[in-house]
N, CA, C and O atoms as a GROMACS GRO file, in nm:
protein
  492
    1GLN      N    1   0.769  -0.901  -1.764
    1GLN     CA    2   0.794  -0.928  -1.623
    1GLN      C    3   0.749  -0.807  -1.542
    1GLN      O    4   0.799  -0.696  -1.561
    2VAL      N    5   0.654  -0.828  -1.451
    2VAL     CA    6   0.604  -0.721  -1.366
    2VAL      C    7   0.683  -0.720  -1.237
    2VAL      O    8   0.698  -0.823  -1.171
    3GLN      N    9   0.734  -0.603  -1.201
    3GLN     CA   10   0.808  -0.590  -1.075
    3GLN      C   11   0.761  -0.468  -0.999
    3GLN      O   12   0.724  -0.366  -1.058
    4LEU      N   13   0.762  -0.479  -0.866
    4LEU     CA   14   0.724  -0.368  -0.778
    4LEU      C   15   0.835  -0.346  -0.677
    4LEU      O   16   0.886  -0.442  -0.618
    5VAL      N   17   0.873  -0.220  -0.657
    5VAL     CA   18   0.980  -0.188  -0.562
    5VAL      C   19   0.933  -0.076  -0.471
    5VAL      O   20   0.907   0.036  -0.515
    6GLU      N   21   0.923  -0.108  -0.342
    6GLU     CA   22   0.880  -0.007  -0.244
    6GLU      C   23   0.999   0.069  -0.187
    6GLU      O   24   1.111   0.019  -0.185
    7SER      N   25   0.971   0.190  -0.141
    7SER     CA   26   1.072   0.271  -0.073
    7SER      C   27   1.001   0.371   0.017
    7SER      O   28   0.880   0.390   0.007
    8GLY      N   29   1.079   0.435   0.104
    8GLY     CA   30   1.024   0.543   0.186
    8GLY      C   31   1.000   0.509   0.331
    8GLY      O   32   0.962   0.596   0.409
    9GLY      N   33   1.022   0.384   0.369
    9GLY     CA   34   1.002   0.347   0.509
    9GLY      C   35   1.110   0.407   0.598
    9GLY      O   36   1.208   0.465   0.550
   10GLY      N   37   1.091   0.393   0.730
   10GLY     CA   38   1.189   0.444   0.823
   10GLY      C   39   1.139   0.439   0.966
   10GLY      O   40   1.033   0.383   0.995
   11LEU      N   41   1.218   0.499   1.054
   11LEU     CA   42   1.184   0.508   1.196
   11LEU      C   43   1.135   0.649   1.226
   11LEU      O   44   1.206   0.746   1.202
   12VAL      N   45   1.014   0.659   1.278
   12VAL     CA   46   0.956   0.788   1.310
   12VAL      C   47   0.892   0.782   1.449
   12VAL      O   48   0.884   0.675   1.510
   13GLN      N   49   0.847   0.898   1.496
   13GLN     CA   50   0.781   0.904   1.625
   13GLN      C   51   0.630   0.914   1.608
   13GLN      O   52   0.580   0.948   1.501
   14THR      N   53   0.559   0.884   1.713
   14THR     CA   54   0.412   0.895   1.712
   14THR      C   55   0.372   1.036   1.667
   14THR      O   56   0.425   1.135   1.716
   15GLY      N   57   0.277   1.041   1.573
   15GLY     CA   58   0.228   1.167   1.521
   15GLY      C   59   0.298   1.216   1.396
   15GLY      O   60   0.252   1.310   1.331
   16ASP      N   61   0.410   1.154   1.362
   16ASP     CA   62   0.485   1.194   1.243
   16ASP      C   63   0.418   1.144   1.115
   16ASP      O   64   0.318   1.072   1.120
   17SER      N   65   0.475   1.184   1.002
   17SER     CA   66   0.424   1.144   0.871
   17SER      C   67   0.535   1.076   0.791
   17SER      O   68   0.654   1.101   0.813
   18LEU      N   69   0.494   0.991   0.699
   18LEU     CA   70   0.584   0.927   0.603
   18LEU      C   71   0.509   0.912   0.472
   18LEU      O   72   0.387   0.899   0.470
   19ARG      N   73   0.583   0.913   0.361
   19ARG     CA   74   0.523   0.880   0.232
   19ARG      C   75   0.599   0.763   0.172
   19ARG      O   76   0.719   0.770   0.148
   20LEU      N   77   0.526   0.655   0.149
   20LEU     CA   78   0.582   0.538   0.083
   20LEU      C   79   0.559   0.547  -0.067
   20LEU      O   80   0.459   0.601  -0.113
   21SER      N   81   0.655   0.493  -0.142
   21SER     CA   82   0.643   0.486  -0.287
   21SER      C   83   0.656   0.342  -0.332
   21SER      O   84   0.724   0.261  -0.268
   22CYS      N   85   0.591   0.311  -0.441
   22CYS     CA   86   0.601   0.180  -0.504
   22CYS      C   87   0.616   0.202  -0.654
   22CYS      O   88   0.521   0.240  -0.723
   23GLU      N   89   0.736   0.176  -0.702
   23GLU     CA   90   0.762   0.194  -0.844
   23GLU      C   91   0.737   0.062  -0.918
   23GLU      O   92   0.789  -0.042  -0.880
   24ALA      N   93   0.657   0.070  -1.022
   24ALA     CA   94   0.617  -0.049  -1.098
   24ALA      C   95   0.685  -0.053  -1.233
   24ALA      O   96   0.700   0.050  -1.299
   25SER      N   97   0.727  -0.171  -1.272
   25SER     CA   98   0.778  -0.192  -1.408
   25SER      C   99   0.689  -0.296  -1.474
   25SER      O  100   0.608  -0.361  -1.408
   26GLY      N  101   0.705  -0.312  -1.602
   26GLY     CA  102   0.618  -0.403  -1.673
   26GLY      C  103   0.478  -0.345  -1.684
   26GLY      O  104   0.463  -0.224  -1.700
   27ARG      N  105   0.377  -0.429  -1.677
   27ARG     CA  106   0.240  -0.383  -1.697
   27ARG      C  107   0.159  -0.386  -1.568
   27ARG      O  108   0.038  -0.407  -1.570
   28ALA      N  109   0.228  -0.365  -1.453
   28ALA     CA  110   0.157  -0.368  -1.325
   28ALA      C  111   0.047  -0.264  -1.322
   28ALA      O  112  -0.059  -0.288  -1.265
   29PHE      N  113   0.072  -0.148  -1.384
   29PHE     CA  114  -0.027  -0.041  -1.375
   29PHE      C  115  -0.145  -0.063  -1.468
   29PHE      O  116  -0.238   0.018  -1.470
   30SER      N  117  -0.143  -0.173  -1.544
   30SER     CA  118  -0.260  -0.205  -1.624
   30SER      C  119  -0.362  -0.283  -1.541
   30SER      O  120  -0.474  -0.307  -1.585
   31ARG      N  121  -0.321  -0.323  -1.420
   31ARG     CA  122  -0.413  -0.396  -1.332
   31ARG      C  123  -0.522  -0.301  -1.280
   31ARG      O  124  -0.495  -0.182  -1.261
   32PRO      N  125  -0.643  -0.352  -1.257
   32PRO     CA  126  -0.750  -0.263  -1.212
   32PRO      C  127  -0.726  -0.200  -1.076
   32PRO      O  128  -0.761  -0.084  -1.053
   33PHE      N  129  -0.664  -0.275  -0.984
   33PHE     CA  130  -0.635  -0.222  -0.852
   33PHE      C  131  -0.487  -0.233  -0.822
   33PHE      O  132  -0.421  -0.330  -0.860
   34MET      N  133  -0.436  -0.132  -0.755
   34MET     CA  134  -0.304  -0.137  -0.693
   34MET      C  135  -0.327  -0.114  -0.544
   34MET      O  136  -0.405  -0.027  -0.505
   35THR      N  137  -0.258  -0.192  -0.463
   35THR     CA  138  -0.296  -0.199  -0.321
   35THR      C  139  -0.174  -0.198  -0.230
   35THR      O  140  -0.066  -0.244  -0.268
   36TRP      N  141  -0.194  -0.145  -0.111
   36TRP     CA  142  -0.096  -0.154  -0.004
   36TRP      C  143  -0.146  -0.251   0.103
   36TRP      O  144  -0.262  -0.245   0.145
   37PHE      N  145  -0.057  -0.338   0.146
   37PHE     CA  146  -0.079  -0.426   0.260
   37PHE      C  147   0.030  -0.398   0.362
   37PHE      O  148   0.128  -0.330   0.332
   38ARG      N  149   0.014  -0.451   0.482
   38ARG     CA  150   0.120  -0.444   0.583
   38ARG      C  151   0.119  -0.571   0.667
   38ARG      O  152   0.017  -0.639   0.680
   39GLN      N  153   0.235  -0.600   0.724
   39GLN     CA  154   0.248  -0.717   0.808
   39GLN      C  155   0.334  -0.683   0.929
   39GLN      O  156   0.452  -0.651   0.917
   40ALA      N  157   0.272  -0.691   1.046
   40ALA     CA  158   0.343  -0.670   1.172
   40ALA      C  159   0.400  -0.803   1.219
   40ALA      O  160   0.352  -0.909   1.180
   41PRO      N  161   0.504  -0.798   1.303
   41PRO     CA  162   0.564  -0.923   1.353
   41PRO      C  163   0.461  -1.013   1.420
   41PRO      O  164   0.386  -0.969   1.507
   42GLY      N  165   0.458  -1.139   1.378
   42GLY     CA  166   0.369  -1.236   1.438
   42GLY      C  167   0.224  -1.227   1.394
   42GLY      O  168   0.138  -1.297   1.448
   43LYS      N  169   0.196  -1.140   1.297
   43LYS     CA  170   0.058  -1.122   1.250
   43LYS      C  171   0.047  -1.152   1.102
   43LYS      O  172   0.146  -1.155   1.030
   44ASP      N  173  -0.077  -1.174   1.059
   44ASP     CA  174  -0.102  -1.196   0.916
   44ASP      C  175  -0.088  -1.065   0.839
   44ASP      O  176  -0.101  -0.956   0.895
   45ARG      N  177  -0.060  -1.078   0.711
   45ARG     CA  178  -0.057  -0.961   0.624
   45ARG      C  179  -0.199  -0.906   0.612
   45ARG      O  180  -0.293  -0.983   0.589
   46GLU      N  181  -0.215  -0.775   0.626
   46GLU     CA  182  -0.348  -0.717   0.625
   46GLU      C  183  -0.359  -0.604   0.522
   46GLU      O  184  -0.263  -0.534   0.492
   47PHE      N  185  -0.480  -0.590   0.471
   47PHE     CA  186  -0.512  -0.486   0.375
   47PHE      C  187  -0.503  -0.348   0.440
   47PHE      O  188  -0.547  -0.329   0.553
   48VAL      N  189  -0.445  -0.253   0.366
   48VAL     CA  190  -0.435  -0.115   0.416
   48VAL      C  191  -0.516  -0.020   0.328
   48VAL      O  192  -0.604   0.051   0.377
   49ALA      N  193  -0.485  -0.018   0.197
   49ALA     CA  194  -0.552   0.076   0.108
   49ALA      C  195  -0.536   0.030  -0.036
   49ALA      O  196  -0.437  -0.034  -0.071
   50ALA      N  197  -0.634   0.064  -0.118
   50ALA     CA  198  -0.632   0.028  -0.260
   50ALA      C  199  -0.685   0.144  -0.342
   50ALA      O  200  -0.763   0.227  -0.295
   51ILE      N  201  -0.640   0.149  -0.467
   51ILE     CA  202  -0.688   0.250  -0.560
   51ILE      C  203  -0.726   0.184  -0.690
   51ILE      O  204  -0.650   0.103  -0.744
   52PHE      N  205  -0.843   0.217  -0.741
   52PHE     CA  206  -0.894   0.164  -0.868
   52PHE      C  207  -0.852   0.256  -0.980
   52PHE      O  208  -0.864   0.378  -0.968
   53TRP      N  209  -0.801   0.198  -1.090
   53TRP     CA  210  -0.741   0.281  -1.195
   53TRP      C  211  -0.841   0.372  -1.262
   53TRP      O  212  -0.805   0.481  -1.307
   54ARG      N  213  -0.967   0.330  -1.270
   54ARG     CA  214  -1.067   0.409  -1.340
   54ARG      C  215  -1.135   0.503  -1.241
   54ARG      O  216  -1.209   0.457  -1.154
   55GLY      N  217  -1.111   0.631  -1.252
   55GLY     CA  218  -1.173   0.728  -1.163
   55GLY      C  219  -1.100   0.747  -1.033
   55GLY      O  220  -1.138   0.830  -0.951
   56ASN      N  221  -0.991   0.668  -1.014
   56ASN     CA  222  -0.910   0.680  -0.893
   56ASN      C  223  -0.991   0.662  -0.765
   56ASN      O  224  -0.963   0.728  -0.665
   57LYS      N  225  -1.090   0.574  -0.767
   57LYS     CA  226  -1.165   0.546  -0.645
   57LYS      C  227  -1.075   0.474  -0.546
   57LYS      O  228  -0.997   0.387  -0.584
   58THR      N  229  -1.085   0.512  -0.419
   58THR     CA  230  -0.997   0.457  -0.316
   58THR      C  231  -1.074   0.382  -0.208
   58THR      O  232  -1.192   0.408  -0.183
   59TYR      N  233  -1.005   0.290  -0.144
   59TYR     CA  234  -1.062   0.207  -0.038
   59TYR      C  235  -0.959   0.198   0.075
   59TYR      O  236  -0.838   0.190   0.050
   60TYR      N  237  -1.007   0.200   0.199
   60TYR     CA  238  -0.916   0.199   0.314
   60TYR      C  239  -0.965   0.104   0.422
   60TYR      O  240  -1.085   0.083   0.439
   61ALA      N  241  -0.869   0.047   0.494
   61ALA     CA  242  -0.902  -0.025   0.617
   61ALA      C  243  -0.949   0.076   0.721
   61ALA      O  244  -0.904   0.191   0.722
   62ASP      N  245  -1.039   0.034   0.807
   62ASP     CA  246  -1.093   0.126   0.908
   62ASP      C  247  -0.982   0.182   0.997
   62ASP      O  248  -0.991   0.296   1.043
   63SER      N  249  -0.878   0.103   1.020
   63SER     CA  250  -0.772   0.144   1.112
   63SER      C  251  -0.689   0.260   1.059
   63SER      O  252  -0.619   0.326   1.136
   64VAL      N  253  -0.695   0.286   0.928
   64VAL     CA  254  -0.612   0.394   0.871
   64VAL      C  255  -0.696   0.503   0.807
   64VAL      O  256  -0.642   0.605   0.763
   65LYS      N  257  -0.826   0.484   0.801
   65LYS     CA  258  -0.914   0.581   0.736
   65LYS      C  259  -0.901   0.718   0.803
   65LYS      O  260  -0.907   0.729   0.926
   66GLY      N  261  -0.884   0.821   0.720
   66GLY     CA  262  -0.868   0.956   0.774
   66GLY      C  263  -0.724   0.993   0.804
   66GLY      O  264  -0.694   1.110   0.826
   67ARG      N  265  -0.634   0.895   0.805
   67ARG     CA  266  -0.492   0.923   0.832
   67ARG      C  267  -0.404   0.893   0.711
   67ARG      O  268  -0.304   0.962   0.689
   68PHE      N  269  -0.439   0.792   0.634
   68PHE     CA  270  -0.359   0.749   0.519
   68PHE      C  271  -0.431   0.787   0.391
   68PHE      O  272  -0.554   0.790   0.385
   69THR      N  273  -0.351   0.816   0.287
   69THR     CA  274  -0.405   0.847   0.156
   69THR      C  275  -0.326   0.773   0.050
   69THR      O  276  -0.204   0.786   0.041
   70VAL      N  277  -0.397   0.695  -0.032
   70VAL     CA  278  -0.334   0.623  -0.143
   70VAL      C  279  -0.356   0.703  -0.271
   70VAL      O  280  -0.463   0.758  -0.294
   71SER      N  281  -0.253   0.708  -0.353
   71SER     CA  282  -0.263   0.779  -0.481
   71SER      C  283  -0.170   0.712  -0.582
   71SER      O  284  -0.088   0.628  -0.546
   72ARG      N  285  -0.185   0.751  -0.708
   72ARG     CA  286  -0.101   0.694  -0.811
   72ARG      C  287  -0.064   0.801  -0.912
   72ARG      O  288  -0.141   0.893  -0.939
   73ALA      N  289   0.056   0.789  -0.967
   73ALA     CA  290   0.102   0.877  -1.073
   73ALA      C  291   0.130   0.787  -1.193
   73ALA      O  292   0.238   0.729  -1.204
   74ASP      N  293   0.032   0.776  -1.281
   74ASP     CA  294   0.045   0.681  -1.391
   74ASP      C  295   0.160   0.713  -1.486
   74ASP      O  296   0.223   0.623  -1.539
   75ALA      N  297   0.186   0.841  -1.505
   75ALA     CA  298   0.295   0.879  -1.596
   75ALA      C  299   0.430   0.832  -1.542
   75ALA      O  300   0.525   0.813  -1.617
   76GLU      N  301   0.436   0.814  -1.410
   76GLU     CA  302   0.561   0.770  -1.346
   76GLU      C  303   0.555   0.624  -1.303
   76GLU      O  304   0.650   0.573  -1.245
   77ASN      N  305   0.443   0.558  -1.331
   77ASN     CA  306   0.424   0.418  -1.288
   77ASN      C  307   0.453   0.402  -1.139
   77ASN      O  308   0.518   0.306  -1.099
   78THR      N  309   0.404   0.494  -1.059
   78THR     CA  310   0.433   0.493  -0.916
   78THR      C  311   0.306   0.503  -0.834
   78THR      O  312   0.216   0.582  -0.863
   79LEU      N  313   0.300   0.420  -0.732
   79LEU     CA  314   0.192   0.419  -0.634
   79LEU      C  315   0.247   0.480  -0.505
   79LEU      O  316   0.362   0.456  -0.468
   80TYR      N  317   0.163   0.560  -0.437
   80TYR     CA  318   0.206   0.625  -0.315
   80TYR      C  319   0.113   0.590  -0.198
   80TYR      O  320  -0.004   0.556  -0.217
   81LEU      N  321   0.168   0.600  -0.078
   81LEU     CA  322   0.087   0.592   0.043
   81LEU      C  323   0.136   0.701   0.137
   81LEU      O  324   0.243   0.691   0.196
   82GLN      N  325   0.055   0.806   0.150
   82GLN     CA  326   0.086   0.913   0.244
   82GLN      C  327   0.028   0.874   0.379
   82GLN      O  328  -0.092   0.851   0.392
   83MET      N  329   0.115   0.866   0.480
   83MET     CA  330   0.073   0.823   0.613
   83MET      C  331   0.094   0.937   0.710
   83MET      O  332   0.206   0.981   0.733
   84ASN      N  333  -0.014   0.985   0.768
   84ASN     CA  334  -0.010   1.094   0.865
   84ASN      C  335  -0.055   1.044   1.002
   84ASN      O  336  -0.119   0.939   1.014
   85MET      N  337  -0.022   1.121   1.104
   85MET     CA  338  -0.063   1.087   1.242
   85MET      C  339  -0.030   0.942   1.274
   85MET      O  340  -0.116   0.868   1.321
   86LEU      N  341   0.092   0.902   1.248
   86LEU     CA  342   0.133   0.763   1.268
   86LEU      C  343   0.128   0.724   1.414
   86LEU      O  344   0.153   0.805   1.504
   87LYS      N  345   0.093   0.597   1.436
   87LYS     CA  346   0.080   0.540   1.570
   87LYS      C  347   0.173   0.419   1.583
   87LYS      O  348   0.210   0.361   1.481
   88PRO      N  349   0.211   0.381   1.704
   88PRO     CA  350   0.296   0.261   1.719
   88PRO      C  351   0.234   0.137   1.655
   88PRO      O  352   0.306   0.050   1.606
   89GLU      N  353   0.102   0.126   1.655
   89GLU     CA  354   0.037   0.009   1.595
   89GLU      C  355   0.044   0.008   1.443
   89GLU      O  356   0.004  -0.090   1.380
   90ASP      N  357   0.095   0.116   1.383
   90ASP     CA  358   0.119   0.116   1.239
   90ASP      C  359   0.254   0.051   1.203
   90ASP      O  360   0.285   0.034   1.085
   91THR      N  361   0.332   0.016   1.303
   91THR     CA  362   0.462  -0.047   1.280
   91THR      C  363   0.443  -0.180   1.207
   91THR      O  364   0.370  -0.268   1.254
   92ALA      N  365   0.508  -0.194   1.092
   92ALA     CA  366   0.493  -0.313   1.009
   92ALA      C  367   0.584  -0.300   0.887
   92ALA      O  368   0.642  -0.195   0.861
   93VAL      N  369   0.595  -0.411   0.815
   93VAL     CA  370   0.652  -0.405   0.681
   93VAL      C  371   0.537  -0.378   0.585
   93VAL      O  372   0.435  -0.447   0.589
   94TYR      N  373   0.553  -0.278   0.501
   94TYR     CA  374   0.450  -0.237   0.407
   94TYR      C  375   0.484  -0.288   0.268
   94TYR      O  376   0.596  -0.273   0.220
   95TYR      N  377   0.384  -0.349   0.202
   95TYR     CA  378   0.401  -0.407   0.071
   95TYR      C  379   0.302  -0.346  -0.027
   95TYR      O  380   0.187  -0.318   0.009
   96CYS      N  381   0.345  -0.325  -0.150
   96CYS     CA  382   0.249  -0.295  -0.254
   96CYS      C  383   0.228  -0.421  -0.337
   96CYS      O  384   0.315  -0.508  -0.344
   97ALA      N  385   0.111  -0.429  -0.399
   97ALA     CA  386   0.074  -0.549  -0.472
   97ALA      C  387  -0.014  -0.514  -0.590
   97ALA      O  388  -0.087  -0.415  -0.587
   98ALA      N  389  -0.005  -0.597  -0.695
   98ALA     CA  390  -0.085  -0.580  -0.816
   98ALA      C  391  -0.197  -0.684  -0.815
   98ALA      O  392  -0.173  -0.804  -0.802
   99HIS      N  393  -0.319  -0.635  -0.830
   99HIS     CA  394  -0.437  -0.719  -0.821
   99HIS      C  395  -0.454  -0.807  -0.945
   99HIS      O  396  -0.436  -0.762  -1.058
  100SER      N  397  -0.491  -0.936  -0.921
  100SER     CA  398  -0.512  -1.027  -1.032
  100SER      C  399  -0.656  -1.077  -1.039
  100SER      O  400  -0.694  -1.141  -1.137
  101GLY      N  401  -0.737  -1.049  -0.936
  101GLY     CA  402  -0.877  -1.092  -0.939
  101GLY      C  403  -0.924  -1.127  -0.799
  101GLY      O  404  -0.845  -1.169  -0.715
  102GLY      N  405  -1.054  -1.108  -0.775
  102GLY     CA  406  -1.111  -1.140  -0.645
  102GLY      C  407  -1.117  -1.020  -0.553
  102GLY      O  408  -1.089  -0.907  -0.593
  103SER      N  409  -1.154  -1.048  -0.427
  103SER     CA  410  -1.168  -0.940  -0.331
  103SER      C  411  -1.036  -0.866  -0.309
  103SER      O  412  -0.931  -0.928  -0.296
  104ILE      N  413  -1.042  -0.732  -0.305
  104ILE     CA  414  -0.919  -0.654  -0.292
  104ILE      C  415  -0.858  -0.667  -0.154
  104ILE      O  416  -0.742  -0.632  -0.135
  105ALA      N  417  -0.934  -0.716  -0.056
  105ALA     CA  418  -0.885  -0.724   0.081
  105ALA      C  419  -0.807  -0.853   0.109
  105ALA      O  420  -0.745  -0.865   0.215
  106PHE      N  421  -0.809  -0.946   0.016
  106PHE     CA  422  -0.747  -1.077   0.040
  106PHE      C  423  -0.613  -1.086  -0.032
  106PHE      O  424  -0.602  -1.049  -0.149
  107THR      N  425  -0.512  -1.136   0.038
  107THR     CA  426  -0.381  -1.150  -0.024
  107THR      C  427  -0.384  -1.246  -0.143
  107THR      O  428  -0.303  -1.234  -0.235
  108GLN      N  429  -0.477  -1.341  -0.141
  108GLN     CA  430  -0.485  -1.438  -0.251
  108GLN      C  431  -0.526  -1.374  -0.383
  108GLN      O  432  -0.513  -1.436  -0.489
  109SER      N  433  -0.574  -1.251  -0.378
  109SER     CA  434  -0.619  -1.181  -0.498
  109SER      C  435  -0.507  -1.110  -0.572
  109SER      O  436  -0.531  -1.040  -0.670
  110TYR      N  437  -0.384  -1.128  -0.526
  110TYR     CA  438  -0.269  -1.055  -0.582
  110TYR      C  439  -0.162  -1.155  -0.622
  110TYR      O  440  -0.134  -1.251  -0.550
  111ASP      N  441  -0.102  -1.131  -0.739
  111ASP     CA  442   0.001  -1.224  -0.785
  111ASP      C  443   0.138  -1.161  -0.798
  111ASP      O  444   0.236  -1.231  -0.827
  112VAL      N  445   0.149  -1.031  -0.777
  112VAL     CA  446   0.278  -0.964  -0.783
  112VAL      C  447   0.292  -0.879  -0.658
  112VAL      O  448   0.204  -0.799  -0.625
  113TRP      N  449   0.406  -0.896  -0.589
  113TRP     CA  450   0.433  -0.825  -0.465
  113TRP      C  451   0.570  -0.761  -0.470
  113TRP      O  452   0.662  -0.811  -0.535
  114GLY      N  453   0.583  -0.649  -0.400
  114GLY     CA  454   0.714  -0.592  -0.381
  114GLY      C  455   0.785  -0.661  -0.266
  114GLY      O  456   0.731  -0.753  -0.204
  115GLN      N  457   0.906  -0.616  -0.238
  115GLN     CA  458   0.987  -0.678  -0.134
  115GLN      C  459   0.954  -0.624   0.005
  115GLN      O  460   0.992  -0.683   0.106
  116GLY      N  461   0.883  -0.511   0.010
  116GLY     CA  462   0.843  -0.453   0.138
  116GLY      C  463   0.937  -0.345   0.186
  116GLY      O  464   1.055  -0.345   0.152
  117THR      N  465   0.883  -0.253   0.266
  117THR     CA  466   0.964  -0.149   0.329
  117THR      C  467   0.918  -0.135   0.474
  117THR      O  468   0.799  -0.130   0.502
  118GLN      N  469   1.014  -0.129   0.564
  118GLN     CA  470   0.985  -0.130   0.707
  118GLN      C  471   0.946   0.009   0.755
  118GLN      O  472   1.014   0.108   0.726
  119VAL      N  473   0.836   0.015   0.828
  119VAL     CA  474   0.793   0.137   0.896
  119VAL      C  475   0.788   0.108   1.046
  119VAL      O  476   0.720   0.015   1.089
  120THR      N  477   0.861   0.186   1.124
  120THR     CA  478   0.863   0.169   1.268
  120THR      C  479   0.824   0.300   1.333
  120THR      O  480   0.885   0.404   1.307
  121VAL      N  481   0.723   0.295   1.418
  121VAL     CA  482   0.674   0.415   1.486
  121VAL      C  483   0.699   0.398   1.635
  121VAL      O  484   0.643   0.309   1.698
  122SER      N  485   0.782   0.484   1.690
  122SER     CA  486   0.813   0.476   1.832
  122SER      C  487   0.716   0.561   1.913
  122SER      O  488   0.665   0.662   1.866
  123SER      N  489   0.692   0.516   2.035
  123SER     CA  490   0.596   0.588   2.122
  123SER      C  491   0.666   0.694   2.205
  123SER      O  492   0.601   0.764   2.283
   0.00000   0.00000   0.00000
């Protein structure tokens, strides 16, 4: 049974930083990609960042490039998202997901999701 549990969300001000964690159990970390998505109220869930297990190659949405950093600690089965220079438009529930096949930017490509952690950025 693969499970993902996110933590680290909270209420911060514009320009602040947060680090999200996603602890994986089972064989989630055997998946080729581990990814962060986010969903703001009234909007679709959108791709944020992904990391490929081989070589730790990373991919980012244009909206977070240069501000967010995705990383993984395989010995701890944990995925991280370091978020710097936060903006009000970053407010959303953040989810980690384990890739099962297909484009990394599409939610349909993932079959295991965490419960989400709320990030709120005040202006």
